Amino acid sequence: MCDESILDLDELNEECGVFGIYGHPDASQFTYYGLHALQHRGQESAGIVSTNRDKFHVHRGTGLVTEVFDNERIRKLKGNIAIGHVRYSTAGGTGIANAQPLVFNFAKGELAIATNGNLVNANRLRKELEETGSIFQTTTDTEVIAHLIARSQAPTLEEAVKEALGRVVGAYALLILTNDQLIAAEDPLGLRPFSMGVLGEAHVFSSETCAFDIIGADFWREVEPGEMIIIDQDGLRTSRFAPRAEGKICSFEYVYFARPDSNIGGINVHAARKRMGRVLAEESPVEADVVTGVPDSSTSAAIGFAEATGIPYELGLIKNRYVGRTFIQPSQELREQGVKMKLSAVRGVVEGKRVVMVDDSIVRGTTSRRIVNLLREAGATEVHVRISSPPVKNPCFYGIDTPTRDQLVASSMTVAEICEEIGADSLSFISTEGMVEAISGAAGGTKRGYCLACFTGHYPTAIEDEMAIGGKR
Ligand code: SF4
């Protein structure tokens, strides 16, 4: 995964992934594999906390999962319950202090906590807590939840967690570990994906189902919006901290964030992307010789587009997988061309051809312009850009790192203006209705509701004032 600061790209980034397991002697080892499968959801830090019912074993560090852990470190993470976390973040800042899971000692014992998502009332709650004596060790939203739990007068941890979750607003898939319990909870709107599986006698939880496949676990079901699941020596029980609701899963998980081999709401992500490509082709057909996708997240949609039109799908763009985080800082000139470090156009495929370039989204527009340029330099005679999501006009406050509204090209330009800006021969986005139809059209899909706020501006929760002003984070 490329370092954004070095390569000056404008992708959106997921902020976190969580994984947990209860009841397996190799809990930490499986958590390591699970986090590895979730690496695309965060590359800045990784951490695992395990317990042998006596005390916590903790290891966290900055970097990729394979950089943070080795055999020796995993061996020391003893016990049959573990939770883990991978993090990418601008909200809350970087660095080891913010690496999760966070660990606390409080009146009811030791507690480790990890979340995937973002709260929209964290600033106000933090201020309230600080004014009444709480001292924060990190700048994460996760610590706000931990302080609310610690402050609760409720007689049990379960009640304290419910009380805390009753006060926070936003998106989260949450895992809490104590020395004898694992607690999983999903926000009342189910904004972030969160699934439960079984591995023999053990129970596993993951931000995405792809982690279950890696460790050989079977998917059981999703954690429902507003549901809290507790596993301890008495078994598994479930309760609600918010009324049952339809849910508003993040539609961008299907467009871009989730791995294509994951299923969300019973819908395979690759299949949903392919259908987006088909709908896009029906809505915005074009005469061309070849279809190519911007790797890797747009490949499925490009295949769908090609199938629907009969125009052959080709690998017109190749990703350089080895541009790592330690890549030497390029000169300004190379920086401007940063996309070349990451992508190459295949001259033999595009030279002399009219090319349809399918991409999943346009954020600032800079990357699209560079890719169009790459294709033209490689000899494409026409470049028609087709985008498998609607224009991103609004920032996300639910755990996706979007730029501020004024940096989103679609918030201030028409489609025709963006087309000119990126130098394409034509440009079309899928309609919002078309995208929703494409996502939920899967056989076996659960037809749940979707968050579409970054496209429509209709946020499914209230947003605290200071965050909403000008779309600033
Ligand atoms: S605003 Fe967009 S990116 Fe954020 S949760 Fe909603 S659909 Fe997902």
Coordinates of C-alpha atoms and ligand atoms in Angstrom, one line a residue:
M1 CA 0.0 0.0 0.0
C2 CA 1.4 3.4 -1.0
D3 CA 2.1 6.1 1.4
E4 CA -0.3 8.9 0.5
S5 CA 2.1 11.7 1.6
I6 CA 4.8 10.4 -0.7
L7 CA 2.7 9.6 -3.8
D8 CA 0.2 12.3 -3.5
L9 CA -2.7 10.2 -4.5
D10 CA -6.3 10.9 -3.6
E11 CA -7.9 7.7 -2.6
L12 CA -10.3 7.4 0.3
N13 CA -9.1 5.4 3.2
E14 CA -10.8 3.1 5.6
E15 CA -9.8 3.9 9.2
C16 CA -9.7 0.5 10.9
G17 CA -10.4 -3.1 11.1
V18 CA -11.1 -5.3 14.1
F19 CA -10.8 -9.0 14.8
G20 CA -11.6 -11.1 17.9
I21 CA -11.7 -14.7 19.0
Y22 CA -13.0 -16.5 22.1
G23 CA -12.2 -20.0 23.1
H24 CA -9.2 -21.1 21.1
P25 CA -5.8 -22.1 22.4
D26 CA -4.1 -20.3 19.5
A27 CA -6.2 -17.2 19.8
S28 CA -3.4 -14.7 19.1
Q29 CA -2.1 -16.7 16.2
F30 CA -5.5 -16.6 14.6
T31 CA -5.9 -12.9 15.4
Y32 CA -2.7 -12.3 13.6
Y33 CA -3.9 -14.1 10.5
G34 CA -7.3 -12.3 10.8
L35 CA -5.6 -8.9 11.0
H36 CA -3.4 -9.8 8.0
A37 CA -6.6 -10.3 6.0
L38 CA -7.9 -7.0 7.2
Q39 CA -4.6 -5.1 6.4
H40 CA -6.3 -3.1 3.6
R41 CA -8.4 -1.4 6.3
G42 CA -5.4 0.1 8.0
Q43 CA -1.7 0.2 7.6
E44 CA -0.5 2.6 10.2
S45 CA -0.5 0.5 13.3
A46 CA -1.6 -3.0 14.5
G47 CA -2.2 -4.5 17.9
I48 CA -3.3 -7.6 19.7
V49 CA -4.4 -8.1 23.4
S50 CA -4.9 -11.6 24.7
T51 CA -5.7 -13.1 28.1
N52 CA -5.2 -16.4 29.8
R53 CA -7.9 -15.4 32.2
D54 CA -5.3 -14.2 34.7
K55 CA -3.7 -11.2 33.0
F56 CA -3.5 -9.3 29.7
H57 CA -0.7 -9.8 27.2
V58 CA -0.4 -6.8 24.9
H59 CA 1.6 -5.9 21.9
R60 CA 1.0 -2.9 19.6
G61 CA 3.2 -1.1 17.1
T62 CA 3.3 1.1 14.1
G63 CA 3.5 -0.4 10.7
L64 CA 2.0 -3.4 8.9
V65 CA 0.9 -6.5 10.7
T66 CA 3.9 -8.4 9.4
E67 CA 6.2 -5.6 10.7
V68 CA 4.6 -5.3 14.1
F69 CA 4.5 -9.1 14.9
D70 CA 6.9 -12.0 14.6
N71 CA 6.7 -15.5 16.0
E72 CA 8.3 -14.7 19.3
R73 CA 5.9 -11.8 19.9
I74 CA 2.8 -13.9 19.0
R75 CA 4.1 -16.7 21.3
K76 CA 4.1 -14.3 24.2
L77 CA 0.5 -13.3 23.6
K78 CA -0.9 -16.2 25.6
G79 CA -4.4 -17.2 26.3
N80 CA -7.5 -18.4 24.5
I81 CA -9.3 -15.0 24.1
A82 CA -7.8 -12.2 22.0
I83 CA -8.8 -9.1 20.1
G84 CA -6.8 -7.2 17.5
H85 CA -6.9 -4.0 15.5
V86 CA -5.4 -2.5 12.4
R87 CA -5.5 1.3 12.1
Y88 CA -5.3 4.0 9.4
S89 CA -6.2 7.4 10.7
T90 CA -6.1 11.1 10.5
A91 CA -9.0 11.6 13.0
G92 CA -7.2 11.1 16.3
G93 CA -3.7 11.3 14.8
T94 CA -1.0 8.8 14.2
G95 CA 1.5 7.2 16.4
I96 CA 1.9 4.4 18.9
A97 CA -0.1 6.1 21.6
N98 CA -3.2 5.8 19.4
A99 CA -2.6 2.2 18.4
Q100 CA -5.3 -0.1 19.5
P101 CA -6.6 -2.1 21.3
L102 CA -6.4 0.4 24.2
V103 CA -6.0 -1.2 27.6
F104 CA -7.4 0.3 30.9
N105 CA -7.6 -0.6 34.6
F106 CA -10.8 0.5 36.2
A107 CA -13.0 -0.4 39.2
K108 CA -14.5 -3.5 37.5
G109 CA -11.1 -4.8 36.4
E110 CA -8.9 -4.8 33.3
L111 CA -10.4 -4.0 29.9
A112 CA -9.1 -3.8 26.4
I113 CA -11.1 -2.1 23.7
A114 CA -10.9 -1.8 19.9
T115 CA -13.2 -0.1 17.4
N116 CA -13.7 0.3 13.7
G117 CA -15.4 3.6 12.9
N118 CA -15.9 7.1 14.1
L119 CA -18.1 8.9 16.6
V120 CA -19.8 12.2 15.6
N121 CA -20.2 13.4 19.2
A122 CA -16.8 12.4 20.5
N123 CA -15.5 16.0 20.9
R124 CA -18.4 17.1 23.0
L125 CA -18.3 14.0 25.2
R126 CA -14.5 14.3 25.6
K127 CA -14.9 17.9 26.7
E128 CA -17.6 16.9 29.2
L129 CA -15.4 14.0 30.6
E130 CA -12.3 16.2 30.9
E131 CA -14.2 18.9 32.7
T132 CA -15.3 16.4 35.2
G133 CA -11.9 14.9 35.8
S134 CA -11.1 12.4 33.1
I135 CA -7.5 12.4 31.9
F136 CA -7.1 11.1 28.3
Q137 CA -4.1 9.1 27.2
T138 CA -4.9 9.2 23.5
T139 CA -6.9 11.3 21.0
T140 CA -9.0 8.4 19.8
D141 CA -12.8 8.1 20.0
T142 CA -12.3 4.7 21.4
E143 CA -11.0 6.1 24.6
V144 CA -14.1 8.2 25.0
I145 CA -16.1 5.0 25.1
A146 CA -13.7 3.5 27.6
H147 CA -14.1 6.5 29.9
L148 CA -17.8 6.4 29.7
I149 CA -17.7 2.7 30.7
A150 CA -15.3 3.4 33.5
R151 CA -17.5 6.3 34.8
S152 CA -20.7 4.2 34.8
Q153 CA -22.3 3.4 38.1
A154 CA -24.0 0.3 36.6
P155 CA -23.6 -2.9 38.6
T156 CA -22.1 -5.0 35.8
L157 CA -19.7 -4.4 32.9
E158 CA -22.5 -5.4 30.4
E159 CA -24.8 -2.7 31.8
A160 CA -21.9 -0.2 31.9
V161 CA -21.1 -0.9 28.2
K162 CA -24.8 -0.5 27.3
E163 CA -25.0 2.8 29.2
A164 CA -21.9 4.1 27.4
L165 CA -23.1 3.1 24.0
G166 CA -26.4 4.8 24.7
R167 CA -24.5 8.1 24.9
V168 CA -22.3 7.9 21.8
V169 CA -23.4 8.6 18.3
G170 CA -21.7 7.4 15.1
A171 CA -20.3 4.3 13.5
Y172 CA -18.5 1.5 15.2
A173 CA -17.8 -2.2 15.2
L174 CA -16.6 -2.6 18.8
L175 CA -14.8 -5.4 20.6
I176 CA -14.1 -5.4 24.4
L177 CA -11.9 -7.9 26.2
T178 CA -11.8 -8.6 29.9
N179 CA -10.1 -11.5 31.6
D180 CA -13.1 -13.7 31.1
Q181 CA -15.4 -12.1 28.6
L182 CA -15.5 -11.0 25.0
I183 CA -18.1 -8.4 24.1
A184 CA -19.0 -7.4 20.6
A185 CA -21.3 -4.5 19.6
E186 CA -22.4 -2.8 16.4
D187 CA -23.7 0.8 16.2
P188 CA -27.5 1.3 16.1
L189 CA -27.4 1.9 12.3
G190 CA -25.0 -0.8 11.4
L191 CA -22.8 1.6 9.4
R192 CA -19.7 -0.5 9.5
P193 CA -19.6 -4.2 8.6
F194 CA -19.2 -6.7 11.5
S195 CA -19.6 -10.4 11.2
M196 CA -19.5 -13.4 13.5
G197 CA -18.2 -16.8 12.7
V198 CA -17.3 -20.1 14.3
L199 CA -14.1 -22.0 14.3
G200 CA -14.7 -25.4 15.9
E201 CA -15.8 -24.5 19.4
A202 CA -14.5 -21.0 19.2
H203 CA -16.4 -17.8 18.2
V204 CA -14.8 -15.2 16.0
F205 CA -15.7 -11.7 15.0
S206 CA -14.3 -9.6 12.1
S207 CA -14.8 -6.4 10.3
E208 CA -14.9 -8.5 7.1
T209 CA -15.7 -12.1 6.3
C210 CA -12.5 -12.5 4.3
A211 CA -10.7 -13.0 7.6
F212 CA -12.9 -16.0 8.3
D213 CA -11.8 -17.7 5.1
I214 CA -8.1 -17.2 5.9
I215 CA -8.4 -19.0 9.2
G216 CA -10.9 -21.7 8.1
A217 CA -13.8 -20.3 10.2
D218 CA -17.4 -20.5 9.0
F219 CA -19.5 -17.4 8.7
W220 CA -22.4 -17.6 11.2
R221 CA -24.2 -14.2 10.9
E222 CA -23.7 -10.5 11.1
V223 CA -23.8 -8.6 14.4
E224 CA -27.1 -6.7 14.1
P225 CA -27.3 -2.9 14.3
G226 CA -27.7 -2.0 18.0
E227 CA -26.9 -5.5 19.2
M228 CA -24.4 -6.5 21.9
I229 CA -23.1 -10.0 22.1
I230 CA -21.3 -11.3 25.2
I231 CA -19.3 -14.6 25.4
D232 CA -18.0 -16.0 28.6
Q233 CA -17.8 -19.3 30.4
D234 CA -21.6 -19.4 30.6
G235 CA -21.8 -19.3 26.8
L236 CA -23.0 -16.7 24.3
R237 CA -25.9 -14.4 25.0
T238 CA -27.2 -11.4 23.1
S239 CA -29.0 -8.3 24.0
R240 CA -29.9 -4.9 22.5
F241 CA -28.7 -1.4 23.5
A242 CA -30.7 0.3 20.8
P243 CA -34.1 -0.6 19.1
R244 CA -34.0 -2.9 16.2
A245 CA -33.6 -0.9 13.0
E246 CA -33.3 -1.5 9.2
G247 CA -29.6 -0.4 9.3
K248 CA -27.6 1.9 7.0
I249 CA -24.5 0.0 6.0
C250 CA -21.9 2.2 4.3
S251 CA -22.4 1.8 0.6
F252 CA -18.8 2.7 -0.1
E253 CA -17.8 -0.6 1.5
Y254 CA -19.2 -2.2 -1.6
V255 CA -17.8 0.4 -4.0
Y256 CA -14.2 0.4 -2.8
F257 CA -13.2 -0.4 0.8
A258 CA -14.1 -4.0 1.4
R259 CA -12.2 -6.9 -0.2
P260 CA -13.9 -8.5 -3.1
D261 CA -13.9 -11.8 -1.4
S262 CA -15.9 -10.5 1.6
N263 CA -19.6 -10.7 1.9
I264 CA -21.6 -7.9 3.5
G265 CA -25.3 -8.3 4.2
G266 CA -25.3 -11.6 2.3
I267 CA -23.9 -9.9 -0.7
N268 CA -20.5 -10.7 -2.2
V269 CA -18.5 -7.5 -2.8
H270 CA -17.0 -8.6 -6.1
A271 CA -20.5 -9.6 -7.4
A272 CA -21.9 -6.2 -6.3
R273 CA -19.1 -4.4 -8.1
K274 CA -19.6 -6.4 -11.3
R275 CA -23.3 -5.4 -11.2
M276 CA -22.3 -1.8 -10.7
G277 CA -20.3 -2.1 -13.9
R278 CA -23.2 -3.5 -15.8
V279 CA -25.6 -0.8 -14.6
L280 CA -23.0 1.8 -15.5
A281 CA -22.8 0.4 -19.0
E282 CA -26.6 0.4 -19.3
E283 CA -26.8 4.0 -18.1
S284 CA -23.8 5.4 -20.0
P285 CA -22.9 3.3 -23.0
V286 CA -20.0 4.3 -25.3
E287 CA -18.4 3.2 -28.5
A288 CA -14.9 1.8 -27.7
D289 CA -12.4 -0.9 -28.5
V290 CA -11.3 -2.0 -25.0
V291 CA -12.4 -1.7 -21.3
T292 CA -9.9 -1.5 -18.5
G293 CA -10.2 -1.0 -14.8
V294 CA -8.1 0.9 -12.4
P295 CA -6.5 -1.9 -10.3
D296 CA -7.4 -3.4 -8.0
S297 CA -10.7 -2.1 -6.7
S298 CA -12.2 -1.2 -10.1
T299 CA -11.4 -4.5 -11.8
S300 CA -14.7 -6.1 -10.9
A301 CA -16.8 -3.2 -12.2
A302 CA -14.7 -3.1 -15.4
I303 CA -15.5 -6.8 -16.0
G304 CA -19.2 -6.1 -15.5
F305 CA -19.0 -3.1 -17.9
A306 CA -17.3 -5.3 -20.5
E307 CA -19.8 -8.1 -20.1
A308 CA -22.7 -5.8 -20.5
T309 CA -21.4 -4.0 -23.6
G310 CA -19.5 -6.9 -25.3
I311 CA -16.4 -4.7 -25.5
P312 CA -13.4 -6.8 -24.5
Y313 CA -11.9 -6.4 -21.0
E314 CA -8.2 -6.0 -21.0
L315 CA -5.4 -5.3 -18.5
G316 CA -4.7 -1.8 -19.7
L317 CA -3.3 -0.6 -16.4
I318 CA -0.9 -2.6 -14.1
K319 CA -0.3 -1.8 -10.5
N320 CA 3.2 -1.8 -9.1
R321 CA 2.7 -3.7 -5.8
Y322 CA 6.1 -3.0 -4.4
V323 CA 5.8 0.8 -3.7
G324 CA 6.1 0.3 0.1
R325 CA 5.9 2.7 3.0
T326 CA 9.7 3.0 3.1
F327 CA 9.9 4.2 -0.5
I328 CA 12.5 6.9 -0.8
Q329 CA 11.0 10.4 -0.9
P330 CA 10.8 11.3 -4.6
S331 CA 11.8 14.7 -6.0
Q332 CA 9.1 17.3 -6.6
E333 CA 9.0 16.4 -10.3
L334 CA 8.6 12.7 -9.6
R335 CA 6.0 13.5 -6.9
E336 CA 3.9 15.3 -9.4
Q337 CA 4.0 12.1 -11.4
G338 CA 3.4 10.0 -8.3
V339 CA 0.8 7.9 -10.0
K340 CA 3.5 6.4 -12.3
M341 CA 5.1 4.8 -9.3
K342 CA 1.9 3.0 -8.6
L343 CA 0.4 2.4 -12.0
S344 CA 1.6 1.7 -15.5
A345 CA -0.4 1.8 -18.8
V346 CA 0.1 -1.3 -21.0
R347 CA 1.1 0.2 -24.4
G348 CA 0.5 -3.1 -26.2
V349 CA -3.2 -3.1 -25.0
V350 CA -4.2 0.6 -25.4
E351 CA -2.1 1.9 -28.3
G352 CA -4.3 3.0 -31.1
K353 CA -7.5 2.1 -29.2
R354 CA -10.5 3.8 -27.9
V355 CA -10.4 3.0 -24.2
V356 CA -13.1 2.9 -21.5
M357 CA -11.4 3.4 -18.2
V358 CA -13.6 2.2 -15.3
D359 CA -12.7 3.6 -11.8
D360 CA -14.6 3.3 -8.5
S361 CA -14.6 7.0 -7.5
I362 CA -13.3 10.4 -8.1
V363 CA -12.2 12.3 -5.0
R364 CA -10.0 15.3 -5.7
G365 CA -9.7 14.5 -9.4
T366 CA -5.9 14.6 -9.5
T367 CA -5.4 10.8 -9.8
S368 CA -8.0 10.5 -12.5
R369 CA -6.2 13.2 -14.5
R370 CA -2.9 11.4 -14.2
I371 CA -4.3 8.0 -15.2
V372 CA -6.1 9.5 -18.3
N373 CA -2.7 11.1 -19.1
L374 CA -0.9 7.7 -18.7
L375 CA -3.3 6.1 -21.1
R376 CA -2.9 8.8 -23.7
E377 CA 0.9 8.7 -23.4
A378 CA 0.7 5.0 -24.0
G379 CA -1.1 5.7 -27.3
A380 CA -4.9 5.5 -26.5
T381 CA -6.8 7.5 -29.1
E382 CA -9.8 8.2 -26.9
V383 CA -10.2 7.8 -23.1
H384 CA -13.8 7.5 -21.8
V385 CA -14.0 7.5 -18.0
R386 CA -16.9 5.6 -16.3
I387 CA -17.2 5.8 -12.5
S388 CA -19.0 3.1 -10.6
S389 CA -20.1 5.4 -7.7
P390 CA -22.0 8.6 -7.9
P391 CA -20.1 11.9 -7.5
V392 CA -18.6 12.2 -3.9
K393 CA -19.7 15.7 -2.9
N394 CA -19.7 15.4 0.9
P395 CA -17.2 14.3 3.6
C396 CA -17.7 11.2 5.7
F397 CA -17.9 11.5 9.4
Y398 CA -18.2 7.7 10.1
G399 CA -14.7 6.5 9.9
I400 CA -13.6 7.1 6.3
D401 CA -10.8 9.5 5.7
T402 CA -12.3 11.9 3.2
P403 CA -10.9 15.3 2.4
T404 CA -12.8 18.4 3.4
R405 CA -15.8 19.4 1.2
D406 CA -13.9 22.1 -0.7
Q407 CA -11.3 19.5 -1.8
L408 CA -13.9 17.2 -3.3
V409 CA -13.9 18.0 -7.0
A410 CA -17.6 17.0 -7.4
S411 CA -18.7 19.4 -4.7
S412 CA -17.9 22.5 -6.9
M413 CA -17.8 21.2 -10.5
T414 CA -20.3 19.8 -12.9
V415 CA -19.7 16.5 -14.6
A416 CA -18.8 18.3 -17.8
E417 CA -16.3 20.5 -15.9
I418 CA -14.7 17.5 -14.2
C419 CA -14.4 15.8 -17.6
E420 CA -12.5 18.7 -18.9
E421 CA -10.4 18.9 -15.7
I422 CA -9.3 15.3 -16.0
G423 CA -8.8 15.5 -19.7
A424 CA -11.2 12.7 -20.7
D425 CA -13.1 12.4 -23.9
S426 CA -16.3 11.6 -21.9
L427 CA -17.1 11.1 -18.3
S428 CA -20.2 9.5 -16.6
F429 CA -21.0 8.4 -13.0
I430 CA -23.4 5.7 -12.0
S431 CA -26.7 7.1 -10.6
T432 CA -27.3 6.7 -6.9
E433 CA -30.4 4.6 -7.7
G434 CA -28.4 2.5 -10.1
M435 CA -25.7 1.9 -7.5
V436 CA -28.2 0.9 -4.8
E437 CA -30.0 -1.4 -7.3
A438 CA -26.6 -3.0 -8.2
I439 CA -25.6 -3.6 -4.6
S440 CA -28.8 -5.1 -3.4
G441 CA -29.7 -7.0 -6.6
A442 CA -27.7 -10.0 -5.5
A443 CA -29.5 -13.3 -5.0
G444 CA -29.7 -13.8 -1.3
G445 CA -29.0 -10.2 -0.5
T446 CA -30.7 -8.9 2.7
K447 CA -32.1 -5.7 1.1
R448 CA -30.9 -3.6 4.0
G449 CA -30.7 0.2 3.9
Y450 CA -27.5 2.0 2.9
C451 CA -25.7 5.1 4.0
L452 CA -25.3 7.3 0.9
A453 CA -24.3 10.5 2.7
C454 CA -21.1 11.2 0.9
F455 CA -23.1 11.2 -2.4
T456 CA -26.4 12.8 -1.2
G457 CA -25.5 14.8 1.9
H458 CA -28.3 13.1 3.9
Y459 CA -26.4 11.9 6.9
P460 CA -28.2 9.1 8.8
T461 CA -27.3 10.7 12.2
A462 CA -27.1 14.2 13.6
I463 CA -23.6 15.6 13.0
E464 CA -22.1 17.7 15.7
D465 CA -21.9 21.3 14.6
E466 CA -18.1 21.9 14.7
M467 CA -17.5 18.9 12.4
A468 CA -20.1 19.9 9.9
I469 CA -19.0 23.4 9.4
G470 CA -17.5 23.5 5.9
G471 CA -17.1 19.8 6.0
K472 CA -14.1 20.1 8.3
R473 CA -13.0 17.2 10.3
Ligands
SF4_1 S1 -20.7 8.9 4.2 FE1 -20.1 7.6 2.5 S2 -18.2 6.7 3.2 FE2 -19.2 7.5 5.0 S3 -20.4 5.8 5.9 FE3 -21.7 7.0 4.5 S4 -21.6 5.9 2.5 FE4 -19.8 5.3 3.8

